[in-house]
């Protein structure tokens, strides 16, 4: 029994798809759009000659284009994550990329493996859709984590600006100029929309719903109540900043406490696969005597299902809402 090379080819093609999509994204839209960049993309676009109105139109188009496609049956699973990640690719471009990488995966599988045509077609579709979904999901998770980490500092900066006499619209503009992306660009869009006449409380509420962040909902509610009934907004936001920072610390503690259980689940699911690879490397003929048994393939599927269920159960047990 020879060590199967086909699973390695499948994994390499999947990794190649993710790397290809990331490279295409950076080449198309520039390195400043990377979530690891310290550049404020909105200000960068304005420095390159774009007017405030042009930049606002472009950014609003990018952040809103995926929200309109949630009714598409298959794309709806990707649309919400793409909206949170603020992917500059349009939905049409993402679907074309899926088809392109699926074709690339099919060509790679045809050259590197001897699997049947139906299996190659199915695997190519899974790799194309799954690779793009994995990339978008990673982008969304990174961006949302960064926004949640930046939010307490942004609210405290708003409090300091209000206490020295700036109006609230000016404090939003200050936040968009002083902090880093991705939150800077989000607040910059709100500042620009407010300058063109939109209600700032409504803009904050829309951003909170689009990003689905509870702390941003608290901020939009506080601003809306202050607009309707008055009051000391600086004191309200100061208390909100303390609550957000306390929730963030609690979330970090919960994450640290549940880290052992999460990694235990991952290890217990990965260990059988690693053991299988080690056995095949040491003795390629180890399973020759049982491969022809009628229960061998069903048992392999049963093991795979149990490993997936193990990951799912451990995820549910450690998914503690803060």
PDB file of C-alpha atoms in Angstrom:
ATOM      1  CA  UNK A   1       0.000   0.000   0.000  1.00  0.00           C
ATOM      2  CA  UNK A   2       1.467   3.313  -1.082  1.00  0.00           C
ATOM      3  CA  UNK A   3       1.018   6.497   0.922  1.00  0.00           C
ATOM      4  CA  UNK A   4      -1.890   8.336  -0.765  1.00  0.00           C
ATOM      5  CA  UNK A   5      -0.711  11.573  -2.317  1.00  0.00           C
ATOM      6  CA  UNK A   6      -4.154  12.736  -3.448  1.00  0.00           C
ATOM      7  CA  UNK A   7      -5.265  14.173  -0.048  1.00  0.00           C
ATOM      8  CA  UNK A   8      -2.061  16.235   0.001  1.00  0.00           C
ATOM      9  CA  UNK A   9      -2.875  17.572  -3.472  1.00  0.00           C
ATOM     10  CA  UNK A  10      -6.402  18.513  -2.312  1.00  0.00           C
ATOM     11  CA  UNK A  11      -4.998  20.418   0.675  1.00  0.00           C
ATOM     12  CA  UNK A  12      -2.348  22.185  -1.422  1.00  0.00           C
ATOM     13  CA  UNK A  13      -4.953  23.277  -3.971  1.00  0.00           C
ATOM     14  CA  UNK A  14      -7.212  24.615  -1.210  1.00  0.00           C
ATOM     15  CA  UNK A  15      -4.328  26.587   0.348  1.00  0.00           C
ATOM     16  CA  UNK A  16      -3.362  27.831  -3.108  1.00  0.00           C
ATOM     17  CA  UNK A  17      -6.910  29.087  -3.671  1.00  0.00           C
ATOM     18  CA  UNK A  18      -6.900  31.103  -0.427  1.00  0.00           C
ATOM     19  CA  UNK A  19      -3.461  32.593  -1.180  1.00  0.00           C
ATOM     20  CA  UNK A  20      -4.507  33.388  -4.750  1.00  0.00           C
ATOM     21  CA  UNK A  21      -7.662  35.243  -3.666  1.00  0.00           C
ATOM     22  CA  UNK A  22      -5.712  37.249  -1.056  1.00  0.00           C
ATOM     23  CA  UNK A  23      -3.062  38.173  -3.633  1.00  0.00           C
ATOM     24  CA  UNK A  24      -5.673  39.143  -6.210  1.00  0.00           C
ATOM     25  CA  UNK A  25      -7.445  41.313  -3.635  1.00  0.00           C
ATOM     26  CA  UNK A  26      -4.280  43.193  -2.666  1.00  0.00           C
ATOM     27  CA  UNK A  27      -3.208  43.648  -6.285  1.00  0.00           C
ATOM     28  CA  UNK A  28      -6.657  44.960  -7.253  1.00  0.00           C
ATOM     29  CA  UNK A  29      -7.323  47.332  -4.342  1.00  0.00           C
ATOM     30  CA  UNK A  30      -3.877  48.044  -2.926  1.00  0.00           C
ATOM     31  CA  UNK A  31      -2.073  47.132   0.271  1.00  0.00           C
ATOM     32  CA  UNK A  32      -3.806  49.892   2.238  1.00  0.00           C
ATOM     33  CA  UNK A  33      -6.989  47.829   2.238  1.00  0.00           C
ATOM     34  CA  UNK A  34      -5.317  45.072   4.252  1.00  0.00           C
ATOM     35  CA  UNK A  35      -6.712  44.745   7.778  1.00  0.00           C
ATOM     36  CA  UNK A  36      -3.163  44.698   9.164  1.00  0.00           C
ATOM     37  CA  UNK A  37      -2.420  48.102   7.648  1.00  0.00           C
ATOM     38  CA  UNK A  38      -2.145  51.132   9.903  1.00  0.00           C
ATOM     39  CA  UNK A  39      -3.365  53.456   7.131  1.00  0.00           C
ATOM     40  CA  UNK A  40      -6.699  55.235   7.336  1.00  0.00           C
ATOM     41  CA  UNK A  41      -8.064  54.199   3.964  1.00  0.00           C
ATOM     42  CA  UNK A  42     -10.593  57.030   3.715  1.00  0.00           C
ATOM     43  CA  UNK A  43      -7.937  59.708   4.298  1.00  0.00           C
ATOM     44  CA  UNK A  44      -5.583  57.870   1.965  1.00  0.00           C
ATOM     45  CA  UNK A  45      -8.176  57.976  -0.821  1.00  0.00           C
ATOM     46  CA  UNK A  46      -8.704  61.708  -0.245  1.00  0.00           C
ATOM     47  CA  UNK A  47      -4.957  62.377  -0.301  1.00  0.00           C
ATOM     48  CA  UNK A  48      -4.776  60.690  -3.704  1.00  0.00           C
ATOM     49  CA  UNK A  49      -7.086  63.352  -5.139  1.00  0.00           C
ATOM     50  CA  UNK A  50     -10.554  62.036  -4.418  1.00  0.00           C
ATOM     51  CA  UNK A  51     -13.104  64.585  -3.256  1.00  0.00           C
ATOM     52  CA  UNK A  52     -15.045  64.038  -0.052  1.00  0.00           C
ATOM     53  CA  UNK A  53     -18.184  63.256  -2.020  1.00  0.00           C
ATOM     54  CA  UNK A  54     -16.424  60.784  -4.343  1.00  0.00           C
ATOM     55  CA  UNK A  55     -14.754  58.958  -1.455  1.00  0.00           C
ATOM     56  CA  UNK A  56     -18.046  58.767   0.462  1.00  0.00           C
ATOM     57  CA  UNK A  57     -19.841  57.368  -2.577  1.00  0.00           C
ATOM     58  CA  UNK A  58     -17.147  54.738  -3.157  1.00  0.00           C
ATOM     59  CA  UNK A  59     -17.035  53.599   0.484  1.00  0.00           C
ATOM     60  CA  UNK A  60     -20.824  53.468   0.794  1.00  0.00           C
ATOM     61  CA  UNK A  61     -20.973  51.404  -2.368  1.00  0.00           C
ATOM     62  CA  UNK A  62     -18.438  48.941  -0.966  1.00  0.00           C
ATOM     63  CA  UNK A  63     -20.068  48.525   2.443  1.00  0.00           C
ATOM     64  CA  UNK A  64     -23.622  48.290   1.130  1.00  0.00           C
ATOM     65  CA  UNK A  65     -23.289  46.168  -1.978  1.00  0.00           C
ATOM     66  CA  UNK A  66     -23.303  42.811  -0.177  1.00  0.00           C
ATOM     67  CA  UNK A  67     -26.278  43.654   2.028  1.00  0.00           C
ATOM     68  CA  UNK A  68     -28.490  43.815  -1.077  1.00  0.00           C
ATOM     69  CA  UNK A  69     -27.664  40.231  -2.070  1.00  0.00           C
ATOM     70  CA  UNK A  70     -28.756  38.437   1.123  1.00  0.00           C
ATOM     71  CA  UNK A  71     -31.890  37.209  -0.657  1.00  0.00           C
ATOM     72  CA  UNK A  72     -29.845  35.123  -3.121  1.00  0.00           C
ATOM     73  CA  UNK A  73     -30.147  31.540  -1.762  1.00  0.00           C
ATOM     74  CA  UNK A  74     -26.534  30.350  -2.016  1.00  0.00           C
ATOM     75  CA  UNK A  75     -24.779  33.703  -1.799  1.00  0.00           C
ATOM     76  CA  UNK A  76     -26.710  34.740   1.336  1.00  0.00           C
ATOM     77  CA  UNK A  77     -24.377  32.574   3.457  1.00  0.00           C
ATOM     78  CA  UNK A  78     -21.418  34.629   2.225  1.00  0.00           C
ATOM     79  CA  UNK A  79     -23.094  38.047   1.939  1.00  0.00           C
ATOM     80  CA  UNK A  80     -23.315  38.757   5.686  1.00  0.00           C
ATOM     81  CA  UNK A  81     -19.650  37.907   6.263  1.00  0.00           C
ATOM     82  CA  UNK A  82     -18.587  39.888   3.188  1.00  0.00           C
ATOM     83  CA  UNK A  83     -20.524  42.902   4.465  1.00  0.00           C
ATOM     84  CA  UNK A  84     -18.847  42.727   7.875  1.00  0.00           C
ATOM     85  CA  UNK A  85     -15.456  42.353   6.212  1.00  0.00           C
ATOM     86  CA  UNK A  86     -16.205  45.336   3.921  1.00  0.00           C
ATOM     87  CA  UNK A  87     -14.928  43.329   0.961  1.00  0.00           C
ATOM     88  CA  UNK A  88     -14.365  45.695  -1.949  1.00  0.00           C
ATOM     89  CA  UNK A  89     -15.070  42.925  -4.456  1.00  0.00           C
ATOM     90  CA  UNK A  90     -18.621  43.158  -5.733  1.00  0.00           C
ATOM     91  CA  UNK A  91     -20.928  40.126  -5.334  1.00  0.00           C
ATOM     92  CA  UNK A  92     -20.610  39.473  -9.065  1.00  0.00           C
ATOM     93  CA  UNK A  93     -16.810  39.554  -8.820  1.00  0.00           C
ATOM     94  CA  UNK A  94     -16.827  37.167  -5.849  1.00  0.00           C
ATOM     95  CA  UNK A  95     -19.009  34.701  -7.729  1.00  0.00           C
ATOM     96  CA  UNK A  96     -16.750  34.954 -10.783  1.00  0.00           C
ATOM     97  CA  UNK A  97     -13.744  34.315  -8.515  1.00  0.00           C
ATOM     98  CA  UNK A  98     -15.502  31.233  -7.104  1.00  0.00           C
ATOM     99  CA  UNK A  99     -16.054  29.895 -10.601  1.00  0.00           C
ATOM    100  CA  UNK A 100     -12.486  30.755 -11.623  1.00  0.00           C
ATOM    101  CA  UNK A 101     -10.843  29.043  -8.655  1.00  0.00           C
ATOM    102  CA  UNK A 102     -13.189  26.062  -9.063  1.00  0.00           C
ATOM    103  CA  UNK A 103     -11.964  25.733 -12.657  1.00  0.00           C
ATOM    104  CA  UNK A 104      -8.372  26.079 -11.445  1.00  0.00           C
ATOM    105  CA  UNK A 105      -8.974  23.384  -8.806  1.00  0.00           C
ATOM    106  CA  UNK A 106     -10.553  21.092 -11.423  1.00  0.00           C
ATOM    107  CA  UNK A 107      -7.501  21.492 -13.677  1.00  0.00           C
ATOM    108  CA  UNK A 108      -5.158  20.786 -10.766  1.00  0.00           C
ATOM    109  CA  UNK A 109      -7.118  17.710  -9.697  1.00  0.00           C
ATOM    110  CA  UNK A 110      -7.252  16.442 -13.268  1.00  0.00           C
ATOM    111  CA  UNK A 111      -3.479  16.707 -13.601  1.00  0.00           C
ATOM    112  CA  UNK A 112      -2.460  15.586 -10.119  1.00  0.00           C
ATOM    113  CA  UNK A 113      -5.040  12.910  -9.272  1.00  0.00           C
ATOM    114  CA  UNK A 114      -6.777   9.985 -10.906  1.00  0.00           C
ATOM    115  CA  UNK A 115     -10.171  10.383  -9.256  1.00  0.00           C
ATOM    116  CA  UNK A 116     -13.356  10.012 -11.274  1.00  0.00           C
ATOM    117  CA  UNK A 117     -14.903  12.939 -13.135  1.00  0.00           C
ATOM    118  CA  UNK A 118     -17.962  13.367 -10.859  1.00  0.00           C
ATOM    119  CA  UNK A 119     -15.767  13.438  -7.746  1.00  0.00           C
ATOM    120  CA  UNK A 120     -13.380  15.936  -9.341  1.00  0.00           C
ATOM    121  CA  UNK A 121     -16.269  18.220 -10.287  1.00  0.00           C
ATOM    122  CA  UNK A 122     -17.770  18.033  -6.786  1.00  0.00           C
ATOM    123  CA  UNK A 123     -14.384  18.562  -5.104  1.00  0.00           C
ATOM    124  CA  UNK A 124     -13.629  21.530  -7.392  1.00  0.00           C
ATOM    125  CA  UNK A 125     -16.907  23.209  -6.471  1.00  0.00           C
ATOM    126  CA  UNK A 126     -16.305  22.597  -2.766  1.00  0.00           C
ATOM    127  CA  UNK A 127     -12.754  23.973  -3.004  1.00  0.00           C
ATOM    128  CA  UNK A 128     -13.837  27.028  -5.023  1.00  0.00           C
ATOM    129  CA  UNK A 129     -16.764  28.000  -2.800  1.00  0.00           C
ATOM    130  CA  UNK A 130     -15.130  26.861   0.441  1.00  0.00           C
ATOM    131  CA  UNK A 131     -11.833  28.615  -0.289  1.00  0.00           C
ATOM    132  CA  UNK A 132     -13.500  31.960  -0.968  1.00  0.00           C
ATOM    133  CA  UNK A 133     -15.815  31.546   2.040  1.00  0.00           C
ATOM    134  CA  UNK A 134     -12.849  30.708   4.295  1.00  0.00           C
ATOM    135  CA  UNK A 135     -10.996  33.809   3.052  1.00  0.00           C
ATOM    136  CA  UNK A 136     -13.993  36.131   3.515  1.00  0.00           C
ATOM    137  CA  UNK A 137     -14.778  34.674   6.948  1.00  0.00           C
ATOM    138  CA  UNK A 138     -11.178  35.206   8.074  1.00  0.00           C
ATOM    139  CA  UNK A 139     -11.289  38.806   6.852  1.00  0.00           C
ATOM    140  CA  UNK A 140     -14.577  39.431   8.651  1.00  0.00           C
ATOM    141  CA  UNK A 141     -13.385  37.902  11.940  1.00  0.00           C
ATOM    142  CA  UNK A 142     -10.154  39.921  11.886  1.00  0.00           C
ATOM    143  CA  UNK A 143     -11.948  43.163  11.093  1.00  0.00           C
ATOM    144  CA  UNK A 144     -14.689  42.699  13.698  1.00  0.00           C
ATOM    145  CA  UNK A 145     -12.150  41.864  16.399  1.00  0.00           C
ATOM    146  CA  UNK A 146     -10.191  45.006  15.531  1.00  0.00           C
ATOM    147  CA  UNK A 147     -13.307  47.204  15.633  1.00  0.00           C
ATOM    148  CA  UNK A 148     -14.366  45.831  19.029  1.00  0.00           C
ATOM    149  CA  UNK A 149     -10.867  46.461  20.366  1.00  0.00           C
ATOM    150  CA  UNK A 150     -10.797  50.043  19.034  1.00  0.00           C
ATOM    151  CA  UNK A 151     -14.288  51.040  20.168  1.00  0.00           C
ATOM    152  CA  UNK A 152     -13.531  51.869  23.859  1.00  0.00           C
ATOM    153  CA  UNK A 153     -10.674  54.189  22.849  1.00  0.00           C
ATOM    154  CA  UNK A 154     -12.883  55.839  20.227  1.00  0.00           C
ATOM    155  CA  UNK A 155     -15.682  56.484  22.738  1.00  0.00           C
ATOM    156  CA  UNK A 156     -13.224  57.902  25.281  1.00  0.00           C
ATOM    157  CA  UNK A 157     -11.806  60.198  22.594  1.00  0.00           C
ATOM    158  CA  UNK A 158     -15.362  61.388  21.906  1.00  0.00           C
ATOM    159  CA  UNK A 159     -15.836  62.060  25.633  1.00  0.00           C
ATOM    160  CA  UNK A 160     -12.680  64.189  25.809  1.00  0.00           C
ATOM    161  CA  UNK A 161     -13.722  66.112  22.706  1.00  0.00           C
ATOM    162  CA  UNK A 162     -17.192  66.797  24.098  1.00  0.00           C
ATOM    163  CA  UNK A 163     -15.766  68.003  27.420  1.00  0.00           C
ATOM    164  CA  UNK A 164     -13.577  70.613  25.712  1.00  0.00           C
ATOM    165  CA  UNK A 165     -16.600  72.012  23.890  1.00  0.00           C
ATOM    166  CA  UNK A 166     -16.751  70.299  20.496  1.00  0.00           C
ATOM    167  CA  UNK A 167     -20.201  69.443  19.097  1.00  0.00           C
ATOM    168  CA  UNK A 168     -20.917  65.768  18.630  1.00  0.00           C
ATOM    169  CA  UNK A 169     -20.574  65.898  14.846  1.00  0.00           C
ATOM    170  CA  UNK A 170     -17.072  67.320  15.287  1.00  0.00           C
ATOM    171  CA  UNK A 171     -16.152  64.572  17.760  1.00  0.00           C
ATOM    172  CA  UNK A 172     -17.099  61.945  15.176  1.00  0.00           C
ATOM    173  CA  UNK A 173     -14.884  63.709  12.640  1.00  0.00           C
ATOM    174  CA  UNK A 174     -12.023  63.829  15.168  1.00  0.00           C
ATOM    175  CA  UNK A 175     -12.362  60.088  15.803  1.00  0.00           C
ATOM    176  CA  UNK A 176     -12.264  59.365  12.066  1.00  0.00           C
ATOM    177  CA  UNK A 177      -9.065  61.425  11.714  1.00  0.00           C
ATOM    178  CA  UNK A 178      -7.182  60.266  14.817  1.00  0.00           C
ATOM    179  CA  UNK A 179      -7.720  56.531  15.149  1.00  0.00           C
ATOM    180  CA  UNK A 180      -6.712  53.738  12.790  1.00  0.00           C
ATOM    181  CA  UNK A 181      -8.698  51.640  10.412  1.00  0.00           C
ATOM    182  CA  UNK A 182     -11.086  49.888  10.230  1.00  0.00           C
ATOM    183  CA  UNK A 183     -13.106  51.958  12.724  1.00  0.00           C
ATOM    184  CA  UNK A 184     -11.686  55.235  11.394  1.00  0.00           C
ATOM    185  CA  UNK A 185     -13.207  54.731   7.962  1.00  0.00           C
ATOM    186  CA  UNK A 186     -16.554  53.674   9.468  1.00  0.00           C
ATOM    187  CA  UNK A 187     -16.742  56.852  11.558  1.00  0.00           C
ATOM    188  CA  UNK A 188     -15.479  58.859   8.577  1.00  0.00           C
ATOM    189  CA  UNK A 189     -18.456  57.685   6.546  1.00  0.00           C
ATOM    190  CA  UNK A 190     -20.788  58.773   9.369  1.00  0.00           C
ATOM    191  CA  UNK A 191     -19.063  62.178   9.571  1.00  0.00           C
ATOM    192  CA  UNK A 192     -19.388  62.698   5.807  1.00  0.00           C
ATOM    193  CA  UNK A 193     -23.034  61.595   5.777  1.00  0.00           C
ATOM    194  CA  UNK A 194     -23.759  63.978   8.647  1.00  0.00           C
ATOM    195  CA  UNK A 195     -22.082  66.812   6.735  1.00  0.00           C
ATOM    196  CA  UNK A 196     -24.441  66.140   3.825  1.00  0.00           C
ATOM    197  CA  UNK A 197     -27.504  66.282   6.070  1.00  0.00           C
ATOM    198  CA  UNK A 198     -28.130  62.787   7.373  1.00  0.00           C
ATOM    199  CA  UNK A 199     -29.155  62.337  10.990  1.00  0.00           C
ATOM    200  CA  UNK A 200     -26.093  61.140  12.891  1.00  0.00           C
ATOM    201  CA  UNK A 201     -28.104  58.932  15.254  1.00  0.00           C
ATOM    202  CA  UNK A 202     -29.673  57.155  12.292  1.00  0.00           C
ATOM    203  CA  UNK A 203     -26.236  56.684  10.693  1.00  0.00           C
ATOM    204  CA  UNK A 204     -24.842  55.197  13.914  1.00  0.00           C
ATOM    205  CA  UNK A 205     -27.814  52.844  14.204  1.00  0.00           C
ATOM    206  CA  UNK A 206     -27.335  51.630  10.634  1.00  0.00           C
ATOM    207  CA  UNK A 207     -23.638  50.979  11.253  1.00  0.00           C
ATOM    208  CA  UNK A 208     -24.446  49.059  14.450  1.00  0.00           C
ATOM    209  CA  UNK A 209     -26.969  46.855  12.666  1.00  0.00           C
ATOM    210  CA  UNK A 210     -24.691  46.279   9.688  1.00  0.00           C
ATOM    211  CA  UNK A 211     -21.747  45.249  11.884  1.00  0.00           C
ATOM    212  CA  UNK A 212     -23.993  43.536  14.465  1.00  0.00           C
ATOM    213  CA  UNK A 213     -21.995  44.863  17.444  1.00  0.00           C
ATOM    214  CA  UNK A 214     -23.972  45.336  20.659  1.00  0.00           C
ATOM    215  CA  UNK A 215     -21.705  48.102  21.985  1.00  0.00           C
ATOM    216  CA  UNK A 216     -22.335  50.171  18.855  1.00  0.00           C
ATOM    217  CA  UNK A 217     -26.078  49.739  19.440  1.00  0.00           C
ATOM    218  CA  UNK A 218     -25.601  51.158  22.948  1.00  0.00           C
ATOM    219  CA  UNK A 219     -23.746  54.115  21.423  1.00  0.00           C
ATOM    220  CA  UNK A 220     -26.446  54.808  18.839  1.00  0.00           C
ATOM    221  CA  UNK A 221     -29.204  54.576  21.482  1.00  0.00           C
ATOM    222  CA  UNK A 222     -27.335  56.964  23.807  1.00  0.00           C
ATOM    223  CA  UNK A 223     -26.884  59.513  21.013  1.00  0.00           C
ATOM    224  CA  UNK A 224     -30.512  59.213  19.876  1.00  0.00           C
ATOM    225  CA  UNK A 225     -31.874  59.686  23.419  1.00  0.00           C
ATOM    226  CA  UNK A 226     -29.622  62.720  23.948  1.00  0.00           C
ATOM    227  CA  UNK A 227     -30.859  64.246  20.676  1.00  0.00           C
ATOM    228  CA  UNK A 228     -34.494  63.778  21.669  1.00  0.00           C
ATOM    229  CA  UNK A 229     -34.434  64.619  25.369  1.00  0.00           C
ATOM    230  CA  UNK A 230     -31.115  66.372  25.991  1.00  0.00           C
ATOM    231  CA  UNK A 231     -28.695  65.678  28.796  1.00  0.00           C
ATOM    232  CA  UNK A 232     -24.970  65.469  29.393  1.00  0.00           C
ATOM    233  CA  UNK A 233     -23.806  63.270  26.526  1.00  0.00           C
ATOM    234  CA  UNK A 234     -20.178  63.332  27.716  1.00  0.00           C
ATOM    235  CA  UNK A 235     -21.116  61.707  31.039  1.00  0.00           C
ATOM    236  CA  UNK A 236     -23.307  59.119  29.321  1.00  0.00           C
ATOM    237  CA  UNK A 237     -20.542  58.188  26.896  1.00  0.00           C
ATOM    238  CA  UNK A 238     -17.978  58.078  29.695  1.00  0.00           C
ATOM    239  CA  UNK A 239     -20.105  55.498  31.479  1.00  0.00           C
ATOM    240  CA  UNK A 240     -20.599  53.633  28.199  1.00  0.00           C
ATOM    241  CA  UNK A 241     -16.838  53.556  27.599  1.00  0.00           C
ATOM    242  CA  UNK A 242     -16.363  51.998  31.035  1.00  0.00           C
ATOM    243  CA  UNK A 243     -19.029  49.369  30.331  1.00  0.00           C
ATOM    244  CA  UNK A 244     -17.516  48.520  26.938  1.00  0.00           C
ATOM    245  CA  UNK A 245     -14.020  48.212  28.399  1.00  0.00           C
ATOM    246  CA  UNK A 246     -15.323  46.019  31.255  1.00  0.00           C
ATOM    247  CA  UNK A 247     -17.174  43.777  28.793  1.00  0.00           C
ATOM    248  CA  UNK A 248     -14.026  43.534  26.677  1.00  0.00           C
ATOM    249  CA  UNK A 249     -11.953  42.497  29.702  1.00  0.00           C
ATOM    250  CA  UNK A 250     -14.592  39.920  30.659  1.00  0.00           C
ATOM    251  CA  UNK A 251     -14.608  38.586  27.102  1.00  0.00           C
ATOM    252  CA  UNK A 252     -10.817  38.177  27.220  1.00  0.00           C
ATOM    253  CA  UNK A 253     -11.090  36.299  30.527  1.00  0.00           C
ATOM    254  CA  UNK A 254     -13.769  33.998  29.137  1.00  0.00           C
ATOM    255  CA  UNK A 255     -11.654  33.413  26.048  1.00  0.00           C
ATOM    256  CA  UNK A 256      -8.656  32.517  28.198  1.00  0.00           C
ATOM    257  CA  UNK A 257     -10.699  30.196  30.425  1.00  0.00           C
ATOM    258  CA  UNK A 258     -12.269  28.347  27.473  1.00  0.00           C
ATOM    259  CA  UNK A 259      -9.042  28.181  25.438  1.00  0.00           C
ATOM    260  CA  UNK A 260      -8.057  24.837  26.970  1.00  0.00           C
ATOM    261  CA  UNK A 261     -11.388  23.231  26.095  1.00  0.00           C
ATOM    262  CA  UNK A 262     -11.291  24.633  22.544  1.00  0.00           C
ATOM    263  CA  UNK A 263      -7.786  23.369  21.879  1.00  0.00           C
ATOM    264  CA  UNK A 264      -8.629  20.028  23.515  1.00  0.00           C
ATOM    265  CA  UNK A 265     -11.470  19.600  21.041  1.00  0.00           C
ATOM    266  CA  UNK A 266      -9.221  20.511  18.121  1.00  0.00           C
ATOM    267  CA  UNK A 267      -6.471  18.190  19.322  1.00  0.00           C
ATOM    268  CA  UNK A 268      -8.832  15.264  19.937  1.00  0.00           C
ATOM    269  CA  UNK A 269     -10.243  15.700  16.435  1.00  0.00           C
ATOM    270  CA  UNK A 270      -6.840  16.091  14.774  1.00  0.00           C
ATOM    271  CA  UNK A 271      -5.046  13.343  16.689  1.00  0.00           C
ATOM    272  CA  UNK A 272      -6.655  10.392  14.859  1.00  0.00           C
ATOM    273  CA  UNK A 273      -5.747  11.954  11.512  1.00  0.00           C
ATOM    274  CA  UNK A 274      -2.166  12.596  12.644  1.00  0.00           C
ATOM    275  CA  UNK A 275      -1.956   9.049  13.990  1.00  0.00           C
ATOM    276  CA  UNK A 276      -3.228   7.730  10.647  1.00  0.00           C
ATOM    277  CA  UNK A 277      -0.556   9.662   8.760  1.00  0.00           C
ATOM    278  CA  UNK A 278       2.154   8.426  11.145  1.00  0.00           C
ATOM    279  CA  UNK A 279       0.986   4.807  10.752  1.00  0.00           C
ATOM    280  CA  UNK A 280       0.996   5.041   6.956  1.00  0.00           C
ATOM    281  CA  UNK A 281       4.440   6.628   6.954  1.00  0.00           C
ATOM    282  CA  UNK A 282       5.834   3.888   9.206  1.00  0.00           C
ATOM    283  CA  UNK A 283       3.999   0.988   7.563  1.00  0.00           C
ATOM    284  CA  UNK A 284       2.299   1.767   4.211  1.00  0.00           C
ATOM    285  CA  UNK A 285       0.772  -1.736   4.131  1.00  0.00           C
ATOM    286  CA  UNK A 286      -0.829  -1.506   7.591  1.00  0.00           C
ATOM    287  CA  UNK A 287      -4.453  -1.458   6.311  1.00  0.00           C
ATOM    288  CA  UNK A 288      -4.031  -3.819   3.354  1.00  0.00           C
ATOM    289  CA  UNK A 289      -5.679  -6.755   5.150  1.00  0.00           C
ATOM    290  CA  UNK A 290      -8.875  -4.837   5.949  1.00  0.00           C
ATOM    291  CA  UNK A 291      -9.292  -2.464   3.019  1.00  0.00           C
ATOM    292  CA  UNK A 292     -11.463  -4.975   1.147  1.00  0.00           C
ATOM    293  CA  UNK A 293     -13.785  -5.493   4.115  1.00  0.00           C
ATOM    294  CA  UNK A 294     -17.331  -4.193   3.397  1.00  0.00           C
ATOM    295  CA  UNK A 295     -17.363  -2.193   6.633  1.00  0.00           C
ATOM    296  CA  UNK A 296     -14.058  -0.392   6.001  1.00  0.00           C
ATOM    297  CA  UNK A 297     -15.412   2.573   3.993  1.00  0.00           C
ATOM    298  CA  UNK A 298     -18.536   3.037   6.186  1.00  0.00           C
ATOM    299  CA  UNK A 299     -16.296   2.959   9.265  1.00  0.00           C
ATOM    300  CA  UNK A 300     -14.108   5.702   7.758  1.00  0.00           C
ATOM    301  CA  UNK A 301     -17.187   7.868   7.180  1.00  0.00           C
ATOM    302  CA  UNK A 302     -18.422   7.146  10.722  1.00  0.00           C
ATOM    303  CA  UNK A 303     -15.078   8.216  12.192  1.00  0.00           C
ATOM    304  CA  UNK A 304     -15.104  11.413  10.132  1.00  0.00           C
ATOM    305  CA  UNK A 305     -18.639  12.241  11.265  1.00  0.00           C
ATOM    306  CA  UNK A 306     -17.750  11.635  14.919  1.00  0.00           C
ATOM    307  CA  UNK A 307     -14.699  13.895  14.630  1.00  0.00           C
ATOM    308  CA  UNK A 308     -16.851  16.658  13.107  1.00  0.00           C
ATOM    309  CA  UNK A 309     -19.484  16.209  15.841  1.00  0.00           C
ATOM    310  CA  UNK A 310     -16.738  16.433  18.465  1.00  0.00           C
ATOM    311  CA  UNK A 311     -15.607  19.796  17.086  1.00  0.00           C
ATOM    312  CA  UNK A 312     -19.210  21.040  16.929  1.00  0.00           C
ATOM    313  CA  UNK A 313     -20.031  19.975  20.498  1.00  0.00           C
ATOM    314  CA  UNK A 314     -16.850  21.519  21.920  1.00  0.00           C
ATOM    315  CA  UNK A 315     -17.597  24.736  20.049  1.00  0.00           C
ATOM    316  CA  UNK A 316     -21.133  24.887  21.450  1.00  0.00           C
ATOM    317  CA  UNK A 317     -19.910  24.209  25.004  1.00  0.00           C
ATOM    318  CA  UNK A 318     -17.280  26.959  24.823  1.00  0.00           C
ATOM    319  CA  UNK A 319     -19.400  29.544  22.977  1.00  0.00           C
ATOM    320  CA  UNK A 320     -20.183  31.754  25.964  1.00  0.00           C
ATOM    321  CA  UNK A 321     -21.926  35.020  25.202  1.00  0.00           C
ATOM    322  CA  UNK A 322     -20.575  38.093  27.010  1.00  0.00           C
TER     323      UNK A 322
END
